[in-house]
Amino acid sequence: MLYVSTRNEEEKATASQAILKGLAADGGLFVPEKIPTLDLSVEKLTSMTYQETAYEVMKLFLTDFTEEELKGCIQNAYDEKFDSKEIAPLKKAGDVCFLELFHGATIAFKDMALSILPHLMITAAKKNQIENEIVILTATSGDTGKAALAGFADVKGTKIIVFYPKDGVSPIQQKQMVTQKGDNTFVVGINGNFDQAQTGVKQMFSDKELGKAMETAGYQFSSANSINIGRLVPQIVYYVYAYAKMVQLGEIKNKEVINVVVPTGNFGNILAAFYAKNMGLPIGKLICASNENKVLYDFFTTGTYDRNREFVLTSSPSMDILISSNLERLIYRIAGNNSEKNQSLMKDLQENGSYEITAEMKEQLLDFYGNYASEEETASIIREVYREHNYIVDTHTGVAAAVYKKYQEETGDTAKTVIASTASPYKFTRSVMSAIDEKYNDKPDFALIDELAVLSGVKVPQAIEDIRTAPVLHKTICEIEEMQTTVKKFLNI
Ligand SMILES: *Cc1c(COP(=O)(O)O)cnc(C)c1O
């Protein structure tokens, strides 16, 4: 299977090359030429572990990895770093199932892909006889940064540089990043928001002069952002796994159609669910949940994508995004896999901050339903789920639950539904506890963490224990215009 750039079909790559490059040379994203079909019976799937499911799904996309290589990557990724044997356990609360994707090292769903990406990348480098050191350049809205740092720390042959919006992440997210150990790790706070960080990183990727200077010094860039196909593919796995689990638990009959709700930012997680559906998994609606940065809701309702609006800082910072990069992969597809059409829309986005799809393209979006939740609606559903089901969800998952409620009220659809639960409530303790009861508003962070343990009956995760006393190791702050010079300084080029 080959991958092509969404901006130029002539630019083709094998899976391992696409993983190494991250972004295509023309600024496009790599997409598989064709989505493969999953032809395993559900009976077979229900008897498989997470790791076995991962192999069956990923081998269809990463066709130039040998069985031994791919199984090695999977074994190294999904091990004791996860505090659940199931890796992605399903929790029932009322009528819905929450798919808990936060049992990895940094307690957010980014671990699902970023615990395997370093292994895929190192394997890919070997396969392609790459001798340069790989420099992972990443912009983060809070969770990718830590998960990528944890994945790449002390991995031989790599360095990792993370840019985060200095005032746009939760206190716990920030503490997790700036206390990261490992000689090959660099963390920088920028005076700007996530979109600016992401744009700065994308520019460095396509800067030819910088590329030359890197090559001379024996470096090459790659990306740990969800634009990397090596992140997208591992995310398909848990939808397949969750479906099989629901059959096994008797929640649904074999072949019964389910809905999936995904709290969305960069459109990576929900795109993985879309790919799972296209592989043949019985998914009905893909429910795209946004917070007050509701650019995707507006897109699904009007057909116009318009980033010209105020950027809102919310209690779900990992979704505070106005340019959802992975949407480009969907646009390319609904344009009939037409890179020219896609490229002209992306040019509109770059030049005017907006684009409009045709009526014909819009017709192909019927698999999706988009809506958003305000800060009040999110807090209110966190309180409601806690009171009714004695289950505590984080703010991002809260956005998804609130949007699902709107969907049900609007459509009356009673199909069984999975909500992707993307972060542990411990990662956003302050917002979560304040949503449950105002009396928690004034307490210090770590006192709240202990209260959350009492309320939820869930042990404080190791990731939180680790930062209670950890020293701050990264203090660099820079302006947006200084991102490139900062990178050069780190690399001595
Ligand atoms: C990254 C993230 C999201 C958004 O996922 P995308 O793939 O960017 O759409 C949602 N919730 C949490 C907790 C995240 O870390």
Coordinates of C-alpha atoms and ligand atoms in Angstrom, one line a residue:
M1 CA 0.0 0.0 0.0
L2 CA 1.3 3.4 -0.9
Y3 CA 0.5 6.8 0.5
V4 CA -0.1 10.0 -1.5
S5 CA 0.0 13.6 -0.6
T6 CA -3.3 15.4 -0.4
R7 CA -1.8 18.2 -2.5
N8 CA -0.1 16.2 -5.2
E9 CA -0.8 12.5 -6.2
E10 CA 2.6 12.4 -7.8
E11 CA 4.2 12.5 -4.4
K12 CA 4.0 8.9 -3.2
A13 CA 5.6 7.2 -0.2
T14 CA 5.7 3.8 1.5
A15 CA 4.3 3.7 5.0
S16 CA 7.7 3.9 6.5
Q17 CA 8.7 6.8 4.4
A18 CA 5.5 8.6 5.2
I19 CA 6.1 8.1 8.9
L20 CA 9.6 9.4 8.6
K21 CA 8.6 12.5 6.7
G22 CA 5.5 13.4 8.8
L23 CA 4.4 16.0 6.3
A24 CA 4.7 15.7 2.5
A25 CA 7.2 18.0 0.8
D26 CA 4.4 20.1 -0.7
G27 CA 2.8 20.8 2.7
G28 CA 0.1 18.1 2.1
L29 CA -0.7 15.2 4.3
F30 CA -0.1 11.6 3.4
V31 CA -3.2 9.5 2.9
P32 CA -3.5 5.8 2.0
E33 CA -4.3 5.3 -1.7
K34 CA -7.2 3.1 -0.6
I35 CA -8.7 2.2 2.8
P36 CA -8.2 -1.5 3.3
T37 CA -11.1 -3.8 4.3
L38 CA -11.0 -5.5 7.7
D39 CA -12.1 -9.0 6.9
L40 CA -11.9 -10.6 10.3
S41 CA -15.1 -12.0 11.8
V42 CA -16.3 -10.5 15.0
E43 CA -16.0 -13.9 16.7
K44 CA -12.3 -13.8 16.0
L45 CA -12.0 -10.2 17.2
T46 CA -13.7 -10.9 20.5
S47 CA -11.1 -13.4 21.4
M48 CA -8.2 -11.1 20.7
T49 CA -6.1 -9.0 23.1
Y50 CA -5.6 -5.3 22.4
Q51 CA -2.1 -6.1 21.1
E52 CA -3.4 -8.8 18.7
T53 CA -6.1 -6.5 17.5
A54 CA -3.5 -3.8 16.9
Y55 CA -1.5 -6.1 14.8
E56 CA -4.4 -7.2 12.6
V57 CA -5.5 -3.6 12.0
M58 CA -2.1 -2.0 11.6
K59 CA -0.6 -4.6 9.2
L60 CA -3.2 -3.6 6.7
F61 CA -1.9 0.0 6.6
L62 CA 1.8 -0.5 7.3
T63 CA 2.5 -3.0 4.6
D64 CA 6.2 -2.5 4.3
F65 CA 6.8 -3.5 7.9
T66 CA 7.5 -7.2 8.5
E67 CA 5.4 -9.2 10.9
E68 CA 8.3 -9.3 13.3
E69 CA 9.0 -5.6 13.1
L70 CA 5.3 -4.6 13.6
K71 CA 4.8 -7.1 16.4
G72 CA 8.0 -5.8 18.1
C73 CA 6.7 -2.2 18.0
I74 CA 3.3 -3.2 19.4
Q75 CA 4.9 -5.2 22.3
N76 CA 7.2 -2.3 23.2
A77 CA 4.3 0.2 23.1
Y78 CA 1.4 -1.5 24.8
D79 CA 3.0 -2.9 28.0
E80 CA 3.1 -2.0 31.7
K81 CA 3.2 1.7 30.8
F82 CA -0.5 1.3 30.7
D83 CA -2.2 0.8 34.1
S84 CA -4.9 -1.4 32.6
K85 CA -4.3 -4.8 31.0
E86 CA -7.1 -4.1 28.5
I87 CA -5.2 -0.9 27.4
A88 CA -8.4 0.8 26.5
P89 CA -11.2 -0.4 28.9
L90 CA -14.8 0.3 28.2
K91 CA -16.9 1.7 31.1
K92 CA -20.7 1.7 31.1
A93 CA -22.5 4.7 32.6
G94 CA -26.2 4.8 32.0
D95 CA -27.0 4.0 28.3
V96 CA -23.6 4.9 26.9
C97 CA -20.1 3.3 27.0
F98 CA -17.1 5.4 27.7
L99 CA -14.0 4.1 26.0
E100 CA -11.2 5.1 28.4
L101 CA -8.2 6.0 26.3
F102 CA -6.2 7.5 29.1
H103 CA -4.5 4.6 30.8
G104 CA -1.1 5.3 29.4
A105 CA 1.9 7.1 30.8
T106 CA 0.6 10.7 30.5
I107 CA -3.1 9.9 31.2
A108 CA -4.5 11.3 27.9
F109 CA -5.5 9.5 24.7
K110 CA -2.4 10.8 22.9
D111 CA -0.5 7.9 24.6
M112 CA -2.5 5.5 22.5
A113 CA -0.5 6.6 19.4
L114 CA 2.6 8.2 20.9
S115 CA 3.7 5.2 22.8
I116 CA 4.1 3.3 19.5
L117 CA 5.2 6.2 17.2
P118 CA 8.9 6.2 18.4
H119 CA 9.2 2.5 17.7
L120 CA 7.6 2.8 14.3
M121 CA 9.9 5.7 13.5
I122 CA 13.1 4.0 14.6
T123 CA 12.1 0.9 12.7
A124 CA 11.3 3.1 9.6
A125 CA 14.7 4.8 9.9
K126 CA 16.5 1.5 9.9
K127 CA 14.4 0.2 6.9
N128 CA 15.3 3.3 4.9
Q129 CA 19.0 3.4 5.8
I130 CA 18.6 6.8 7.5
E131 CA 21.7 7.8 9.3
N132 CA 20.7 11.4 10.2
E133 CA 19.5 12.0 13.7
I134 CA 15.7 12.5 13.7
V135 CA 14.5 15.7 15.3
I136 CA 10.9 15.6 16.3
L137 CA 9.3 19.0 16.1
T138 CA 6.0 19.3 17.7
A139 CA 3.4 21.9 18.6
T140 CA 1.0 21.0 21.4
S141 CA -2.3 22.2 22.7
G142 CA -1.3 20.4 25.9
D143 CA -1.4 16.6 25.7
T144 CA 0.6 15.7 22.6
G145 CA 3.6 17.5 24.0
K146 CA 3.9 15.4 27.1
A147 CA 2.9 12.1 25.4
A148 CA 5.5 12.7 22.7
L149 CA 8.2 13.7 25.3
A150 CA 7.5 10.6 27.3
G151 CA 7.6 8.4 24.1
F152 CA 10.8 9.9 22.7
A153 CA 12.8 10.7 25.9
D154 CA 16.2 8.9 25.7
V155 CA 15.3 7.1 22.4
K156 CA 18.7 6.8 20.6
G157 CA 19.0 8.6 17.3
T158 CA 16.3 11.2 18.2
K159 CA 15.8 14.6 19.7
I160 CA 12.4 16.1 20.5
I161 CA 11.5 19.8 20.6
V162 CA 8.0 20.7 21.9
F163 CA 6.3 24.2 21.6
Y164 CA 3.3 24.8 23.8
P165 CA 1.2 28.0 24.2
K166 CA 2.5 29.4 27.5
D167 CA -0.9 30.5 28.8
G168 CA -3.0 28.0 26.9
V169 CA -2.5 24.7 28.8
S170 CA -3.7 23.5 32.2
P171 CA -1.4 23.8 35.2
I172 CA -1.0 20.1 35.3
Q173 CA -0.2 19.8 31.6
Q174 CA 2.4 22.5 31.9
K175 CA 4.0 20.9 35.0
Q176 CA 4.1 17.5 33.2
M177 CA 6.0 19.0 30.3
V178 CA 8.5 21.3 32.1
T179 CA 9.6 18.5 34.4
Q180 CA 10.3 16.1 31.6
K181 CA 13.6 14.2 32.0
G182 CA 15.9 13.1 29.2
D183 CA 19.0 14.8 27.5
N184 CA 17.3 14.7 24.1
T185 CA 14.2 16.7 25.2
F186 CA 13.5 20.4 24.8
V187 CA 10.4 22.2 25.9
V188 CA 9.5 25.8 25.0
G189 CA 6.5 28.0 26.0
I190 CA 5.5 30.5 23.3
N191 CA 3.8 33.8 23.7
G192 CA 1.0 32.8 21.4
N193 CA -1.8 30.2 20.9
F194 CA -1.8 26.6 19.6
D195 CA -2.6 27.6 16.0
Q196 CA 0.4 29.9 15.9
A197 CA 2.6 27.2 17.4
Q198 CA 1.3 24.7 14.8
T199 CA 1.8 27.2 11.9
G200 CA 5.3 28.0 13.1
V201 CA 6.2 24.3 13.1
K202 CA 4.7 23.6 9.7
Q203 CA 6.7 26.5 8.3
M204 CA 9.9 25.0 9.6
F205 CA 9.1 21.8 7.9
S206 CA 8.8 23.4 4.5
D207 CA 11.7 25.9 5.0
K208 CA 14.2 24.7 2.4
E209 CA 17.2 26.6 3.8
L210 CA 16.6 25.3 7.3
G211 CA 16.3 21.8 5.7
K212 CA 19.7 22.2 4.1
A213 CA 21.3 23.4 7.3
M214 CA 19.8 20.4 9.1
E215 CA 21.1 18.0 6.5
T216 CA 24.6 19.4 6.7
A217 CA 24.6 19.0 10.4
G218 CA 23.3 15.4 10.2
Y219 CA 19.7 16.1 11.2
Q220 CA 16.3 15.7 9.7
F221 CA 12.9 16.7 11.0
S222 CA 9.9 14.5 11.6
S223 CA 6.6 15.2 13.2
A224 CA 4.8 13.7 16.2
N225 CA 1.7 15.7 15.5
S226 CA -1.4 13.9 14.4
I227 CA -0.7 14.9 10.8
N228 CA 1.8 11.9 10.9
I229 CA 0.2 8.8 9.5
G230 CA 2.1 6.9 12.2
R231 CA -0.3 8.5 14.7
L232 CA -3.5 8.0 12.8
V233 CA -3.2 4.3 12.1
P234 CA -2.7 3.2 15.8
Q235 CA -5.8 5.2 16.6
I236 CA -8.0 3.1 14.4
V237 CA -7.3 0.1 16.5
Y238 CA -9.3 1.1 19.6
Y239 CA -12.5 1.6 17.7
V240 CA -12.2 -2.0 16.4
Y241 CA -11.3 -3.2 19.8
A242 CA -14.2 -1.4 21.5
Y243 CA -16.7 -2.8 19.0
A244 CA -15.6 -6.3 19.7
K245 CA -15.7 -5.7 23.4
M246 CA -19.3 -4.4 23.1
V247 CA -20.3 -7.6 21.4
Q248 CA -18.5 -9.7 23.9
L249 CA -20.2 -7.9 26.8
G250 CA -23.6 -8.4 25.2
E251 CA -24.1 -4.6 24.8
I252 CA -24.8 -5.1 21.1
K253 CA -25.4 -8.0 18.7
N254 CA -22.9 -8.8 16.0
K255 CA -23.2 -6.4 13.1
E256 CA -25.4 -4.0 15.1
V257 CA -24.6 -0.4 14.2
I258 CA -23.2 1.9 16.8
N259 CA -22.5 5.6 17.0
V260 CA -19.3 7.1 18.1
V261 CA -18.8 10.5 19.8
V262 CA -15.4 12.1 19.7
P263 CA -14.3 15.3 21.4
T264 CA -12.4 17.0 18.6
G265 CA -9.6 19.4 18.1
N266 CA -7.2 18.6 15.3
F267 CA -9.6 16.1 13.8
G268 CA -7.2 13.1 14.2
N269 CA -9.2 10.9 16.6
I270 CA -12.5 11.2 14.7
L271 CA -10.7 10.7 11.4
A272 CA -9.4 7.4 12.8
A273 CA -13.1 6.4 13.6
F274 CA -14.0 7.4 10.0
Y275 CA -11.3 5.2 8.6
A276 CA -12.5 2.3 10.9
K277 CA -16.0 2.8 9.5
N278 CA -14.6 2.7 6.0
M279 CA -12.8 -0.5 6.8
G280 CA -16.2 -2.1 7.4
L281 CA -16.7 -1.6 11.1
P282 CA -20.5 -1.1 11.7
I283 CA -20.4 2.6 12.8
G284 CA -23.5 4.8 12.1
K285 CA -23.0 8.4 12.9
L286 CA -19.6 10.0 13.7
I287 CA -20.5 12.7 16.2
C288 CA -18.0 15.5 16.2
A289 CA -18.0 17.4 19.5
S290 CA -16.4 20.8 19.7
N291 CA -16.0 23.3 22.6
E292 CA -16.7 27.0 22.1
N293 CA -14.1 27.1 19.4
K294 CA -16.8 25.6 17.2
V295 CA -15.3 26.0 13.8
L296 CA -16.1 22.4 12.9
Y297 CA -19.7 22.6 14.0
D298 CA -20.1 25.6 11.7
F299 CA -18.3 23.7 8.9
F300 CA -20.6 20.7 9.2
T301 CA -23.8 22.8 9.3
T302 CA -22.9 25.4 6.6
G303 CA -20.1 23.8 4.4
T304 CA -17.9 26.8 5.1
Y305 CA -14.8 26.5 7.1
D306 CA -13.9 29.8 8.6
R307 CA -11.1 30.4 11.1
N308 CA -11.6 34.1 11.2
R309 CA -13.0 34.4 14.7
E310 CA -11.9 34.9 18.2
F311 CA -9.8 32.2 19.7
V312 CA -11.4 31.1 23.0
L313 CA -9.5 29.7 26.0
T314 CA -11.7 27.0 27.5
S315 CA -11.5 24.4 30.2
S316 CA -10.8 21.8 27.5
P317 CA -7.6 23.3 26.2
S318 CA -6.6 20.3 24.0
M319 CA -9.5 21.2 21.8
D320 CA -8.8 24.9 21.6
I321 CA -8.0 24.8 17.9
L322 CA -9.2 26.8 14.9
I323 CA -7.2 25.0 12.2
S324 CA -8.0 21.3 12.4
S325 CA -5.2 20.0 10.3
N326 CA -6.5 16.5 9.7
L327 CA -9.7 17.8 8.2
E328 CA -7.6 18.2 5.0
R329 CA -7.6 14.4 4.7
L330 CA -11.4 14.4 4.7
I331 CA -11.6 17.3 2.3
Y332 CA -9.3 15.5 -0.1
R333 CA -11.6 12.4 0.0
I334 CA -14.9 14.2 -0.4
A335 CA -13.3 16.1 -3.3
G336 CA -13.1 12.7 -5.0
N337 CA -9.4 12.1 -4.0
N338 CA -8.7 15.2 -6.0
S339 CA -5.5 16.9 -4.9
E340 CA -6.0 19.9 -7.2
K341 CA -9.4 20.7 -5.7
N342 CA -8.0 20.2 -2.2
Q343 CA -5.0 22.3 -2.8
S344 CA -7.1 25.2 -4.0
L345 CA -9.3 25.1 -0.9
M346 CA -6.2 24.9 1.3
K347 CA -4.8 27.9 -0.5
D348 CA -8.1 29.8 0.3
L349 CA -7.6 28.8 3.9
Q350 CA -4.0 30.0 4.0
E351 CA -4.8 33.3 2.2
N352 CA -8.2 34.2 3.5
G353 CA -8.6 32.0 6.6
S354 CA -11.7 30.3 5.0
Y355 CA -13.0 28.1 2.3
E356 CA -16.3 26.8 1.1
I357 CA -17.0 23.2 -0.2
T358 CA -19.4 22.5 -3.0
A359 CA -22.9 21.1 -2.5
E360 CA -21.7 17.8 -4.0
M361 CA -18.9 17.5 -1.4
K362 CA -21.3 18.4 1.4
E363 CA -23.5 15.5 0.5
Q364 CA -20.7 13.2 1.4
L365 CA -20.6 14.4 4.9
L366 CA -23.8 12.6 6.0
D367 CA -21.8 10.2 8.1
F368 CA -21.0 13.1 10.4
Y369 CA -23.0 15.1 12.9
G370 CA -21.3 18.2 14.4
N371 CA -22.3 20.2 17.4
Y372 CA -20.6 22.0 20.3
A373 CA -20.9 22.5 24.1
S374 CA -20.5 25.8 26.0
E375 CA -18.5 26.0 29.2
E376 CA -21.7 25.9 31.2
E377 CA -23.1 22.9 29.3
T378 CA -19.8 21.0 29.8
A379 CA -19.7 21.7 33.6
S380 CA -23.3 20.8 33.9
I381 CA -22.9 17.4 32.2
I382 CA -19.9 16.6 34.3
R383 CA -22.0 17.2 37.4
E384 CA -24.9 15.2 36.0
V385 CA -22.9 12.2 35.0
Y386 CA -21.3 12.2 38.5
R387 CA -24.6 12.4 40.3
E388 CA -26.5 9.9 38.2
H389 CA -23.8 7.4 37.5
N390 CA -21.1 8.0 40.1
Y391 CA -18.6 8.4 37.3
I392 CA -16.3 11.3 36.8
V393 CA -15.3 12.5 33.3
D394 CA -12.7 15.1 32.3
T395 CA -13.7 18.3 30.6
H396 CA -13.0 17.1 27.0
T397 CA -15.1 14.0 27.6
G398 CA -17.6 16.3 29.1
V399 CA -17.9 18.3 25.9
A400 CA -18.5 15.0 24.1
A401 CA -21.2 13.9 26.6
A402 CA -22.9 17.3 26.3
V403 CA -22.9 17.1 22.5
Y404 CA -24.3 13.6 22.6
K405 CA -27.2 14.7 24.7
K406 CA -28.0 17.4 22.1
Y407 CA -27.7 14.8 19.3
Q408 CA -30.2 12.5 21.1
E409 CA -32.6 15.3 21.8
E410 CA -32.5 16.4 18.2
T411 CA -32.7 13.1 16.5
G412 CA -34.2 10.6 18.9
D413 CA -31.6 8.1 17.7
T414 CA -31.3 5.3 20.3
A415 CA -28.4 3.3 18.7
K416 CA -25.8 2.1 21.2
T417 CA -23.1 4.7 21.5
V418 CA -19.5 4.9 22.5
I419 CA -18.0 8.1 23.8
A420 CA -14.3 8.5 23.3
S421 CA -13.0 9.4 26.8
T422 CA -9.8 11.2 26.0
A423 CA -8.3 12.3 29.3
S424 CA -8.2 11.3 32.9
P425 CA -10.2 13.7 35.1
Y426 CA -6.9 14.0 37.1
K427 CA -5.4 16.0 34.3
F428 CA -8.0 18.7 34.6
T429 CA -8.8 18.4 38.3
R430 CA -9.6 22.0 39.0
S431 CA -12.2 22.4 36.2
V432 CA -13.7 19.0 37.0
M433 CA -14.0 19.6 40.7
S434 CA -15.4 23.1 40.3
A435 CA -18.0 21.6 37.9
I436 CA -19.0 19.1 40.5
D437 CA -19.3 21.6 43.4
E438 CA -18.4 25.3 43.7
K439 CA -17.0 24.6 47.2
Y440 CA -13.8 23.3 45.6
N441 CA -13.1 26.6 43.8
D442 CA -10.5 28.0 46.1
K443 CA -8.5 24.9 47.1
P444 CA -4.9 24.4 45.9
D445 CA -4.3 21.9 43.0
F446 CA -2.9 19.0 44.9
A447 CA -5.5 19.2 47.7
L448 CA -8.1 18.9 44.9
I449 CA -6.4 15.9 43.5
D450 CA -6.7 14.2 46.9
E451 CA -10.4 15.1 47.0
L452 CA -10.9 13.8 43.5
A453 CA -9.5 10.4 44.6
V454 CA -12.1 10.3 47.5
L455 CA -15.0 11.3 45.2
S456 CA -14.2 9.0 42.3
G457 CA -12.8 6.0 44.2
V458 CA -10.1 5.9 41.5
K459 CA -6.5 5.9 42.7
V460 CA -4.3 8.9 41.9
P461 CA -2.4 7.9 38.7
Q462 CA 1.3 7.6 38.8
A463 CA 1.7 10.4 36.2
I464 CA 0.2 12.8 38.8
E465 CA 2.3 11.4 41.7
D466 CA 5.4 11.9 39.6
I467 CA 4.9 15.7 39.3
R468 CA 4.0 16.5 42.9
T469 CA 7.6 17.2 43.7
A470 CA 9.5 17.0 40.4
P471 CA 11.9 19.9 39.7
V472 CA 11.3 22.2 36.7
L473 CA 13.9 21.4 34.0
H474 CA 12.7 23.5 31.1
K475 CA 12.4 27.2 31.4
T476 CA 12.7 28.5 27.8
I477 CA 10.0 31.0 26.7
C478 CA 10.0 32.6 23.2
E479 CA 8.0 34.8 20.8
I480 CA 6.4 33.2 17.8
E481 CA 8.9 34.9 15.5
E482 CA 11.8 33.3 17.5
M483 CA 10.7 29.7 17.1
Q484 CA 13.2 29.0 14.3
T485 CA 16.1 30.6 16.0
T486 CA 15.3 28.7 19.2
V487 CA 15.4 25.4 17.3
K488 CA 18.7 26.3 15.7
K489 CA 20.2 27.2 19.1
F490 CA 19.1 23.8 20.5
L491 CA 20.7 22.0 17.6
N492 CA 23.8 24.2 17.4
I493 CA 23.3 24.9 13.7
Ligands
LIG1 C1 -5.8 16.0 21.6 C2 -7.0 15.8 22.4 C3 -8.3 15.9 21.9 C4 -8.5 16.2 20.4 O1 -8.1 15.2 19.6 P1 -7.9 15.4 18.0 O2 -7.4 14.2 17.5 O3 -6.9 16.5 18.0 O4 -9.2 15.9 17.4 C5 -9.4 15.7 22.7 N1 -9.2 15.5 24.0 C6 -8.0 15.4 24.6 C7 -7.9 15.2 26.1 C8 -6.8 15.6 23.8 O5 -5.6 15.5 24.4

